[in-house]
mmCIF file of C-alpha atoms in Angstrom:
data_model
loop_
_atom_site.group_PDB
_atom_site.id
_atom_site.type_symbol
_atom_site.label_atom_id
_atom_site.label_comp_id
_atom_site.label_asym_id
_atom_site.label_seq_id
_atom_site.Cartn_x
_atom_site.Cartn_y
_atom_site.Cartn_z
ATOM 1 C CA MET A 1 -33.179 -3.787 18.443
ATOM 2 C CA SER A 2 -30.667 -5.379 16.509
ATOM 3 C CA ARG A 3 -27.036 -3.810 16.404
ATOM 4 C CA LEU A 4 -27.233 -3.320 12.357
ATOM 5 C CA SER A 5 -30.492 -0.822 12.774
ATOM 6 C CA GLY A 6 -28.613 1.830 14.739
ATOM 7 C CA VAL A 7 -26.092 1.915 11.447
ATOM 8 C CA ASN A 8 -26.156 5.520 9.398
ATOM 9 C CA LYS A 9 -27.197 4.240 5.939
ATOM 10 C CA ALA A 10 -24.964 6.627 4.159
ATOM 11 C CA THR A 11 -21.981 5.667 6.637
ATOM 12 C CA LEU A 12 -23.036 1.522 5.837
ATOM 13 C CA ARG A 13 -23.014 2.205 2.177
ATOM 14 C CA ASP A 14 -19.945 4.506 2.375
ATOM 15 C CA SER A 15 -17.998 1.695 4.069
ATOM 16 C CA LEU A 16 -19.148 -0.952 2.044
ATOM 17 C CA SER A 17 -18.330 0.297 -0.529
ATOM 18 C CA VAL A 18 -15.026 1.054 -0.073
ATOM 19 C CA SER A 19 -14.289 -2.090 1.026
ATOM 20 C CA LEU A 20 -15.186 -3.570 -2.075
ATOM 21 C CA THR A 21 -13.437 -2.239 -4.522
ATOM 22 C CA VAL A 22 -10.568 -1.328 -2.381
ATOM 23 C CA GLY A 23 -10.668 -5.258 -1.933
ATOM 24 C CA ALA A 24 -11.307 -6.077 -5.078
ATOM 25 C CA TYR A 25 -7.778 -4.962 -5.513
ATOM 26 C CA GLY A 26 -5.910 -8.055 -2.673
ATOM 27 C CA VAL A 27 -6.299 -10.104 -6.215
ATOM 28 C CA ALA A 28 -3.439 -7.797 -8.101
ATOM 29 C CA PHE A 29 -1.454 -8.268 -4.512
ATOM 30 C CA GLY A 30 -2.100 -12.596 -4.095
ATOM 31 C CA ALA A 31 -1.371 -11.932 -8.455
ATOM 32 C CA ALA A 32 1.858 -9.584 -7.801
ATOM 33 C CA ALA A 33 3.309 -11.267 -4.941
ATOM 34 C CA VAL A 34 3.603 -14.945 -6.555
ATOM 35 C CA ALA A 35 4.152 -13.633 -8.967
ATOM 36 C CA ASN A 36 7.099 -12.103 -7.419
ATOM 37 C CA GLY A 37 8.150 -15.459 -6.392
ATOM 38 C CA PHE A 38 6.186 -16.071 -2.658
ATOM 39 C CA THR A 39 4.266 -19.154 -2.368
ATOM 40 C CA VAL A 40 0.402 -18.863 -1.627
ATOM 41 C CA LEU A 41 0.450 -19.728 1.637
ATOM 42 C CA GLN A 42 2.444 -17.011 2.624
ATOM 43 C CA SER A 43 0.970 -13.896 0.515
ATOM 44 C CA CYS A 44 -2.377 -14.535 2.452
ATOM 45 C CA LEU A 45 -0.444 -14.789 5.324
ATOM 46 C CA LEU A 46 1.125 -10.995 4.052
ATOM 47 C CA SER A 47 -2.581 -9.586 3.224
ATOM 48 C CA LEU A 48 -3.843 -11.389 7.036
ATOM 49 C CA LEU A 49 -0.761 -10.197 9.404
ATOM 50 C CA THR A 50 0.399 -7.554 7.383
ATOM 51 C CA PHE A 51 -3.015 -6.410 6.032
ATOM 52 C CA SER A 52 -1.835 -3.007 5.171
ATOM 53 C CA GLY A 53 -2.099 -3.001 0.777
ATOM 54 C CA ALA A 54 1.499 -0.439 -0.149
ATOM 55 C CA SER A 55 3.466 -2.538 2.662
ATOM 56 C CA GLN A 56 2.687 -5.398 0.967
ATOM 57 C CA PHE A 57 2.932 -4.379 -2.760
ATOM 58 C CA ALA A 58 6.781 -3.234 -1.244
ATOM 59 C CA VAL A 59 7.585 -6.309 0.219
ATOM 60 C CA VAL A 60 7.379 -8.864 -2.621
ATOM 61 C CA GLY A 61 8.395 -5.734 -5.191
ATOM 62 C CA VAL A 62 11.509 -5.650 -3.124
ATOM 63 C CA LEU A 63 12.780 -9.213 -3.122
ATOM 64 C CA GLY A 64 11.027 -9.535 -6.110
ATOM 65 C CA ALA A 65 13.615 -7.720 -7.176
ATOM 66 C CA GLY A 66 15.906 -9.895 -5.604
ATOM 67 C CA GLY A 67 16.662 -7.072 -2.701
ATOM 68 C CA THR A 68 16.693 -8.903 0.708
ATOM 69 C CA ALA A 69 14.206 -10.063 3.257
ATOM 70 C CA LEU A 70 15.817 -6.595 5.625
ATOM 71 C CA SER A 71 15.429 -4.318 2.909
ATOM 72 C CA GLY A 72 11.941 -5.275 1.824
ATOM 73 C CA ILE A 73 10.886 -5.473 5.584
ATOM 74 C CA ALA A 74 12.760 -1.726 6.090
ATOM 75 C CA THR A 75 10.704 -0.731 2.859
ATOM 76 C CA ALA A 76 7.241 -2.048 4.316
ATOM 77 C CA SER A 77 7.936 -0.836 7.650
ATOM 78 C CA LEU A 78 8.848 2.933 6.121
ATOM 79 C CA LEU A 79 5.362 2.358 4.432
ATOM 80 C CA GLY A 80 3.164 1.689 7.847
ATOM 81 C CA ILE A 81 4.423 4.696 9.778
ATOM 82 C CA ARG A 82 1.495 6.245 8.482
ATOM 83 C CA ASN A 83 -0.940 3.734 9.737
ATOM 84 C CA GLY A 84 0.947 4.404 13.060
ATOM 85 C CA LEU A 85 -0.036 8.067 12.853
ATOM 86 C CA TYR A 86 -3.707 7.165 12.045
ATOM 87 C CA GLY A 87 -3.354 4.770 15.081
ATOM 88 C CA VAL A 88 -2.637 8.130 17.229
ATOM 89 C CA ILE A 89 -5.811 9.463 15.390
ATOM 90 C CA MET A 90 -7.784 7.013 16.500
ATOM 91 C CA ALA A 91 -7.256 6.382 19.883
ATOM 92 C CA PRO A 92 -9.165 9.489 21.109
ATOM 93 C CA ARG A 93 -12.199 8.800 18.744
ATOM 94 C CA LEU A 94 -12.344 5.200 19.762
ATOM 95 C CA LYS A 95 -11.125 5.052 23.482
ATOM 96 C CA VAL A 96 -11.638 1.772 23.021
ATOM 97 C CA LYS A 97 -9.219 -0.611 25.770
ATOM 98 C CA GLY A 98 -7.436 -4.428 26.015
ATOM 99 C CA ILE A 99 -8.418 -7.478 23.023
ATOM 100 C CA LYS A 100 -10.758 -4.226 21.475
ATOM 101 C CA ARG A 101 -7.677 -1.831 20.800
ATOM 102 C CA ILE A 102 -5.667 -4.393 19.311
ATOM 103 C CA ILE A 103 -8.298 -5.626 17.144
ATOM 104 C CA ALA A 104 -8.320 -1.766 15.916
ATOM 105 C CA ALA A 105 -4.703 -1.285 15.379
ATOM 106 C CA GLN A 106 -4.974 -4.372 12.788
ATOM 107 C CA VAL A 107 -7.543 -2.549 11.178
ATOM 108 C CA THR A 108 -5.889 0.978 11.245
ATOM 109 C CA ILE A 109 -5.121 2.212 7.494
ATOM 110 C CA ASP A 110 -5.737 4.821 5.019
ATOM 111 C CA GLU A 111 -9.623 2.997 4.326
ATOM 112 C CA SER A 112 -11.001 2.834 7.901
ATOM 113 C CA THR A 113 -9.178 5.622 8.615
ATOM 114 C CA GLY A 114 -10.878 7.717 5.932
ATOM 115 C CA VAL A 115 -13.883 6.678 5.948
ATOM 116 C CA ALA A 116 -14.135 7.721 9.845
ATOM 117 C CA LEU A 117 -12.841 10.468 9.879
ATOM 118 C CA GLY A 118 -15.229 11.033 6.854
ATOM 119 C CA GLN A 119 -18.125 10.730 8.557
ATOM 120 C CA GLU A 120 -17.166 12.547 11.981
ATOM 121 C CA VAL A 121 -19.195 15.725 9.928
ATOM 122 C CA ARG A 122 -22.756 13.688 10.873
ATOM 123 C CA ASN A 123 -21.909 12.559 14.590
ATOM 124 C CA PRO A 124 -19.184 10.645 16.738
ATOM 125 C CA GLU A 125 -21.169 8.033 16.378
ATOM 126 C CA ALA A 126 -20.923 7.533 12.523
ATOM 127 C CA MET A 127 -17.894 7.500 12.935
ATOM 128 C CA ARG A 128 -17.110 5.148 14.906
ATOM 129 C CA GLN A 129 -18.812 3.027 13.420
ATOM 130 C CA GLY A 130 -17.289 3.987 9.576
ATOM 131 C CA PHE A 131 -14.339 2.796 10.898
ATOM 132 C CA TRP A 132 -15.064 -0.498 12.369
ATOM 133 C CA LEU A 133 -17.607 -1.360 9.614
ATOM 134 C CA THR A 134 -14.878 -0.550 6.919
ATOM 135 C CA GLY A 135 -11.587 -1.706 8.518
ATOM 136 C CA PHE A 136 -13.635 -5.123 9.124
ATOM 137 C CA GLY A 137 -14.853 -4.786 5.272
ATOM 138 C CA VAL A 138 -11.660 -4.559 4.022
ATOM 139 C CA PHE A 139 -9.788 -6.757 5.877
ATOM 140 C CA ILE A 140 -12.494 -9.074 4.089
ATOM 141 C CA PHE A 141 -12.653 -8.918 0.746
ATOM 142 C CA TRP A 142 -8.524 -7.743 0.377
ATOM 143 C CA ASN A 143 -8.421 -11.773 2.455
ATOM 144 C CA LEU A 144 -10.728 -13.282 -0.492
ATOM 145 C CA PHE A 145 -9.709 -11.643 -3.374
ATOM 146 C CA THR A 146 -5.566 -12.024 -2.143
ATOM 147 C CA VAL A 147 -6.470 -15.887 -2.093
ATOM 148 C CA ALA A 148 -8.031 -15.537 -5.791
ATOM 149 C CA GLY A 149 -5.299 -13.544 -7.154
ATOM 150 C CA ALA A 150 -2.553 -15.763 -5.482
ATOM 151 C CA LEU A 151 -3.746 -19.093 -7.180
ATOM 152 C CA GLY A 152 -4.715 -17.595 -10.428
ATOM 153 C CA ALA A 153 -1.101 -16.328 -10.681
ATOM 154 C CA GLN A 154 0.419 -19.762 -9.940
ATOM 155 C CA ALA A 155 -2.071 -21.026 -12.756
ATOM 156 C CA MET A 156 -0.706 -19.114 -15.301
ATOM 157 C CA GLY A 157 2.415 -19.497 -16.146
ATOM 158 C CA ASP A 158 4.936 -16.978 -17.150
ATOM 159 C CA ILE A 159 3.603 -13.564 -15.838
ATOM 160 C CA ARG A 160 5.177 -11.572 -17.869
ATOM 161 C CA ALA A 161 2.457 -13.273 -20.928
ATOM 162 C CA TRP A 162 -0.454 -11.891 -18.728
ATOM 163 C CA GLY A 163 1.322 -8.718 -18.264
ATOM 164 C CA LEU A 164 1.844 -9.487 -14.934
ATOM 165 C CA ASP A 165 4.997 -7.767 -14.556
ATOM 166 C CA SER A 166 3.493 -4.149 -15.811
ATOM 167 C CA ALA A 167 0.605 -4.464 -13.387
ATOM 168 C CA VAL A 168 2.738 -4.247 -9.914
ATOM 169 C CA PRO A 169 3.941 -0.730 -11.472
ATOM 170 C CA ALA A 170 0.991 -0.002 -12.183
ATOM 171 C CA ALA A 171 -0.452 -0.349 -9.393
ATOM 172 C CA PHE A 172 2.515 1.177 -6.882
ATOM 173 C CA LEU A 173 1.394 4.464 -9.416
ATOM 174 C CA GLY A 174 -2.284 4.002 -8.434
ATOM 175 C CA LEU A 175 -1.160 4.286 -5.434
ATOM 176 C CA ALA A 176 0.973 7.495 -5.996
ATOM 177 C CA TRP A 177 -1.356 8.890 -7.332
ATOM 178 C CA PRO A 178 -3.857 10.854 -5.469
ATOM 179 C CA ARG A 179 -0.963 12.027 -3.237
ATOM 180 C CA LEU A 180 0.639 13.787 -6.235
ATOM 181 C CA LYS A 181 -0.841 16.921 -5.439
ATOM 182 C CA THR A 182 1.751 19.851 -5.607
ATOM 183 C CA ASN A 183 3.982 20.498 -8.432
ATOM 184 C CA SER A 184 6.707 19.932 -5.735
ATOM 185 C CA ASP A 185 5.653 16.773 -4.797
ATOM 186 C CA ARG A 186 5.961 16.004 -8.419
ATOM 187 C CA ALA A 187 9.260 16.834 -8.577
ATOM 188 C CA LEU A 188 9.416 14.424 -5.842
ATOM 189 C CA ALA A 189 8.435 11.652 -6.958
ATOM 190 C CA ILE A 190 9.960 12.383 -10.239
ATOM 191 C CA GLY A 191 13.473 12.868 -8.359
ATOM 192 C CA CYS A 192 13.045 9.885 -6.986
ATOM 193 C CA ALA A 193 12.197 7.505 -9.392
ATOM 194 C CA ILE A 194 14.939 8.677 -11.981
ATOM 195 C CA PHE A 195 17.485 8.309 -8.333
ATOM 196 C CA ALA A 196 15.747 4.956 -7.733
ATOM 197 C CA ILE A 197 16.868 3.676 -11.038
ATOM 198 C CA ALA A 198 20.446 5.388 -11.420
ATOM 199 C CA MET A 199 21.167 3.674 -8.165
ATOM 200 C CA THR A 200 20.161 -0.319 -9.103
ATOM 201 C CA PRO A 201 23.258 -0.807 -11.072
ATOM 202 C CA ILE A 202 25.596 0.451 -8.101
ATOM 203 C CA LEU A 203 24.108 -0.521 -4.720
ATOM 204 C CA PRO A 204 22.612 -3.592 -4.121
ATOM 205 C CA ALA A 205 18.859 -4.588 -4.687
ATOM 206 C CA GLY A 206 16.154 -2.834 -2.012
ATOM 207 C CA LEU A 207 18.646 -0.431 -1.680
ATOM 208 C CA PRO A 208 17.748 2.452 -4.157
ATOM 209 C CA ILE A 209 14.356 2.361 -3.025
ATOM 210 C CA ILE A 210 14.912 2.451 0.898
ATOM 211 C CA ALA A 211 17.489 5.793 -0.285
ATOM 212 C CA THR A 212 14.305 7.600 -1.502
ATOM 213 C CA ALA A 213 12.807 7.701 1.891
ATOM 214 C CA PHE A 214 15.772 10.201 2.918
ATOM 215 C CA ILE A 215 15.164 12.040 -0.046
ATOM 216 C CA ALA A 216 11.045 12.499 1.131
ATOM 217 C CA ILE A 217 12.631 13.258 4.695
ATOM 218 C CA ALA A 218 15.656 15.805 3.824
ATOM 219 C CA VAL A 219 12.524 17.823 2.076
ATOM 220 C CA GLY A 220 9.776 17.626 4.864
ATOM 221 C CA LEU A 221 12.085 18.392 6.808
ATOM 222 C CA ARG A 222 13.669 21.774 5.378
ATOM 223 C CA ARG A 223 10.390 23.489 3.600
ATOM 224 C CA MET B 1 14.112 -20.052 7.160
ATOM 225 C CA ASN B 2 14.602 -18.123 3.977
ATOM 226 C CA GLN B 3 14.324 -14.794 3.107
ATOM 227 C CA TYR B 4 10.440 -14.942 1.883
ATOM 228 C CA TRP B 5 9.471 -16.238 5.272
ATOM 229 C CA ILE B 6 11.775 -13.759 7.252
ATOM 230 C CA ALA B 7 10.674 -11.309 5.454
ATOM 231 C CA VAL B 8 6.527 -12.473 5.324
ATOM 232 C CA ILE B 9 7.121 -12.378 9.573
ATOM 233 C CA GLY B 10 9.757 -9.294 9.648
ATOM 234 C CA THR B 11 6.830 -7.113 8.141
ATOM 235 C CA SER B 12 4.337 -8.606 10.038
ATOM 236 C CA ALA B 13 5.402 -8.242 13.063
ATOM 237 C CA ILE B 14 6.609 -4.030 12.651
ATOM 238 C CA ALA B 15 3.497 -3.445 11.084
ATOM 239 C CA PHE B 16 1.540 -4.414 13.891
ATOM 240 C CA ILE B 17 3.944 -2.552 15.732
ATOM 241 C CA LEU B 18 4.056 0.455 14.363
ATOM 242 C CA LYS B 19 -0.571 0.388 13.682
ATOM 243 C CA TYR B 20 -0.597 -0.893 17.949
ATOM 244 C CA SER B 21 1.791 1.913 19.010
ATOM 245 C CA GLY B 22 0.176 4.523 17.212
ATOM 246 C CA HIS B 23 -3.009 3.809 18.966
ATOM 247 C CA SER B 24 -1.075 3.789 22.296
ATOM 248 C CA VAL B 25 0.880 6.914 22.042
ATOM 249 C CA PRO B 26 -0.143 10.199 23.539
ATOM 250 C CA GLU B 27 -1.610 12.469 20.144
ATOM 251 C CA LYS B 28 0.186 16.055 20.892
ATOM 252 C CA TRP B 29 3.429 13.449 20.088
ATOM 253 C CA LEU B 30 3.482 13.240 16.589
ATOM 254 C CA SER B 31 1.425 16.666 15.418
ATOM 255 C CA HIS B 32 4.027 18.989 15.123
ATOM 256 C CA PRO B 33 3.803 20.372 10.940
ATOM 257 C CA ARG B 34 6.929 18.881 10.531
ATOM 258 C CA ILE B 35 6.522 15.735 11.233
ATOM 259 C CA GLN B 36 3.049 15.694 9.382
ATOM 260 C CA LYS B 37 5.217 16.892 5.866
ATOM 261 C CA VAL B 38 7.350 13.766 5.741
ATOM 262 C CA ASN B 39 5.120 11.612 6.735
ATOM 263 C CA ALA B 40 2.926 12.624 3.751
ATOM 264 C CA LEU B 41 6.332 12.630 1.885
ATOM 265 C CA ILE B 42 7.823 9.277 2.613
ATOM 266 C CA PRO B 43 4.970 7.060 0.530
ATOM 267 C CA ILE B 44 5.650 8.837 -1.926
ATOM 268 C CA ALA B 45 9.508 9.110 -2.639
ATOM 269 C CA LEU B 46 9.410 5.283 -2.245
ATOM 270 C CA LEU B 47 6.729 4.538 -4.516
ATOM 271 C CA SER B 48 7.847 6.117 -7.452
ATOM 272 C CA ALA B 49 11.467 4.477 -6.746
ATOM 273 C CA LEU B 50 9.280 1.531 -6.707
ATOM 274 C CA VAL B 51 7.447 2.018 -10.315
ATOM 275 C CA ALA B 52 10.464 2.964 -11.339
ATOM 276 C CA VAL B 53 12.489 -0.574 -10.377
ATOM 277 C CA GLN B 54 9.550 -2.475 -11.332
ATOM 278 C CA SER B 55 9.098 -0.917 -14.938
ATOM 279 C CA PHE B 56 13.364 -0.206 -16.221
ATOM 280 C CA THR B 57 15.207 -2.708 -14.392
ATOM 281 C CA GLU B 58 15.747 -7.009 -14.651
ATOM 282 C CA LYS B 59 18.107 -8.118 -12.211
ATOM 283 C CA SER B 60 19.956 -5.005 -11.045
ATOM 284 C CA LYS B 61 20.437 -4.177 -14.859
ATOM 285 C CA LEU B 62 18.799 -1.427 -16.573
ATOM 286 C CA MET B 63 15.804 -2.622 -19.130
ATOM 287 C CA ILE B 64 13.629 -0.680 -21.325
ATOM 288 C CA ASP B 65 10.688 -3.512 -22.597
ATOM 289 C CA HIS B 66 7.080 -4.058 -22.829
ATOM 290 C CA ARG B 67 6.759 -3.086 -19.721
ATOM 291 C CA LEU B 68 7.696 1.196 -20.668
ATOM 292 C CA LEU B 69 4.009 0.141 -22.506
ATOM 293 C CA GLY B 70 2.773 -0.936 -19.298
ATOM 294 C CA LEU B 71 3.149 2.351 -18.200
ATOM 295 C CA SER B 72 2.726 5.075 -20.640
ATOM 296 C CA VAL B 73 -0.620 2.965 -20.292
ATOM 297 C CA ALA B 74 -1.652 3.359 -16.300
ATOM 298 C CA ILE B 75 -0.751 6.818 -17.328
ATOM 299 C CA ILE B 76 -2.695 7.660 -19.391
ATOM 300 C CA ALA B 77 -5.157 6.015 -17.855
ATOM 301 C CA LEU B 78 -4.914 7.608 -14.392
ATOM 302 C CA LEU B 79 -4.353 11.346 -16.585
ATOM 303 C CA PHE B 80 -8.285 10.038 -18.207
ATOM 304 C CA LYS B 81 -9.582 9.821 -13.908
ATOM 305 C CA ALA B 82 -9.381 5.793 -14.966
ATOM 306 C CA PRO B 83 -10.871 3.806 -11.542
ATOM 307 C CA PHE B 84 -7.661 1.604 -9.957
ATOM 308 C CA PRO B 85 -9.031 -1.406 -11.247
ATOM 309 C CA ILE B 86 -9.161 -0.655 -15.327
ATOM 310 C CA VAL B 87 -5.604 1.219 -14.836
ATOM 311 C CA VAL B 88 -4.080 -1.684 -13.227
ATOM 312 C CA ILE B 89 -5.506 -4.177 -16.415
ATOM 313 C CA SER B 90 -4.761 -2.001 -18.915
ATOM 314 C CA ALA B 91 -1.188 -1.598 -18.319
ATOM 315 C CA ALA B 92 -1.703 -5.377 -17.890
ATOM 316 C CA ALA B 93 -3.811 -6.558 -21.277
ATOM 317 C CA SER B 94 -0.813 -3.834 -23.537
ATOM 318 C CA SER B 95 2.200 -4.877 -21.477
ATOM 319 C CA ALA B 96 0.816 -9.102 -21.696
ATOM 320 C CA LEU B 97 -0.257 -7.894 -26.380
ATOM 321 C CA LEU B 98 3.389 -6.315 -27.220
ATOM 322 C CA TYR B 99 5.154 -9.343 -25.141
ATOM 323 C CA ARG B 100 3.126 -12.657 -26.688
ATOM 324 C CA PHE B 101 3.156 -10.296 -30.198
ATOM 325 C CA GLY B 102 6.350 -7.506 -30.150
#
C-alpha cells in the first residue's frame, strides 16, 4: 500500500487548500522583495531558507524603508519567535529525531502547526500527516510563487505605477487582521502604528518598528 | 558584502535556530500564560508598525500620498471579509490608478 493511500481524505484536502492559497501569496512576497531592492536570487533564498512569511516581509520592509541589516534581522527574528513556540507544541506530537527533526523544524510555521492541530480531533496520525503535508505543500508553492513574483516585479519598472508600494502594507495588514480579536488588541495595533510613524523622523530607520515589540511585551506582562 | 546579503543570511540563520530550538526545549518551559500572551501580542505590534511605516513614510519623512487610498481600500476589503489575495490586489490597483492618473 502506498503511503498516500493511507492519508485521510479530509486531511489531504485541508492541507492542499491551505498550501495553495498561502503559497500563492508568495507572489506578493517575491514582488515586495524586489520592489524593496532585493535581487531575485536574494528574494528566492529568503523564501527557501527563512521560510516564514511575516519575517520575510518584515526584513524586506525594514531594509526598503532604509533600515540597516541589523534592524531588519531583529524585526524578522522577533516575528520568528512564534515558530519556536510552535516547535515546542509540535515536538512531542511528531516525536522525530536527527535529520527528520531538522526538516520538521524548517517547515514549522503558522500553517503547518494550525492544520496539524486542526486534525488532532480526527486522530494522532491525521495530525502528523496534516503537519507534513501542509509544511511541504506550503514550502513548494511558496517558493514557486516567490520566483514568479520576483521576476514579475523585476519586469515592471516603476513599482508605484503597479501599486506594489501599497500591496506590501496591505499584505502586512492582512497578516495582522485575524490577530485583532479584542478591543485591547486593536488599541495596541493603533497605538503601535501611531508610535512608529511618530518616531520615524526621530529614530534611525527600522528602530521605530522594533521598539513596538517592547510595547507589546510591556502590555503582555502587565495584563 | 552589502546590507541586503547580511539581512538574507542573518534572518535565515536566526529563523532556523528559533524553529529548531523550539523542537528541542521541554514544553513546560514556555507554557507560562504570560509568555503565551506576549507571544500573541508581538506580531500585532510589529505588523501594525510595518503597515504604518510602509504607508505613511518615505525615507524617514512623513508622507501622505496615493498609498493612503491603497490602505483604505485594504481596510474596506478586510471589513467585508475579503480573501487575502483580493485585499492585496484591490489595494495595489486603487493605489496604482491614483498614482498614474491622480
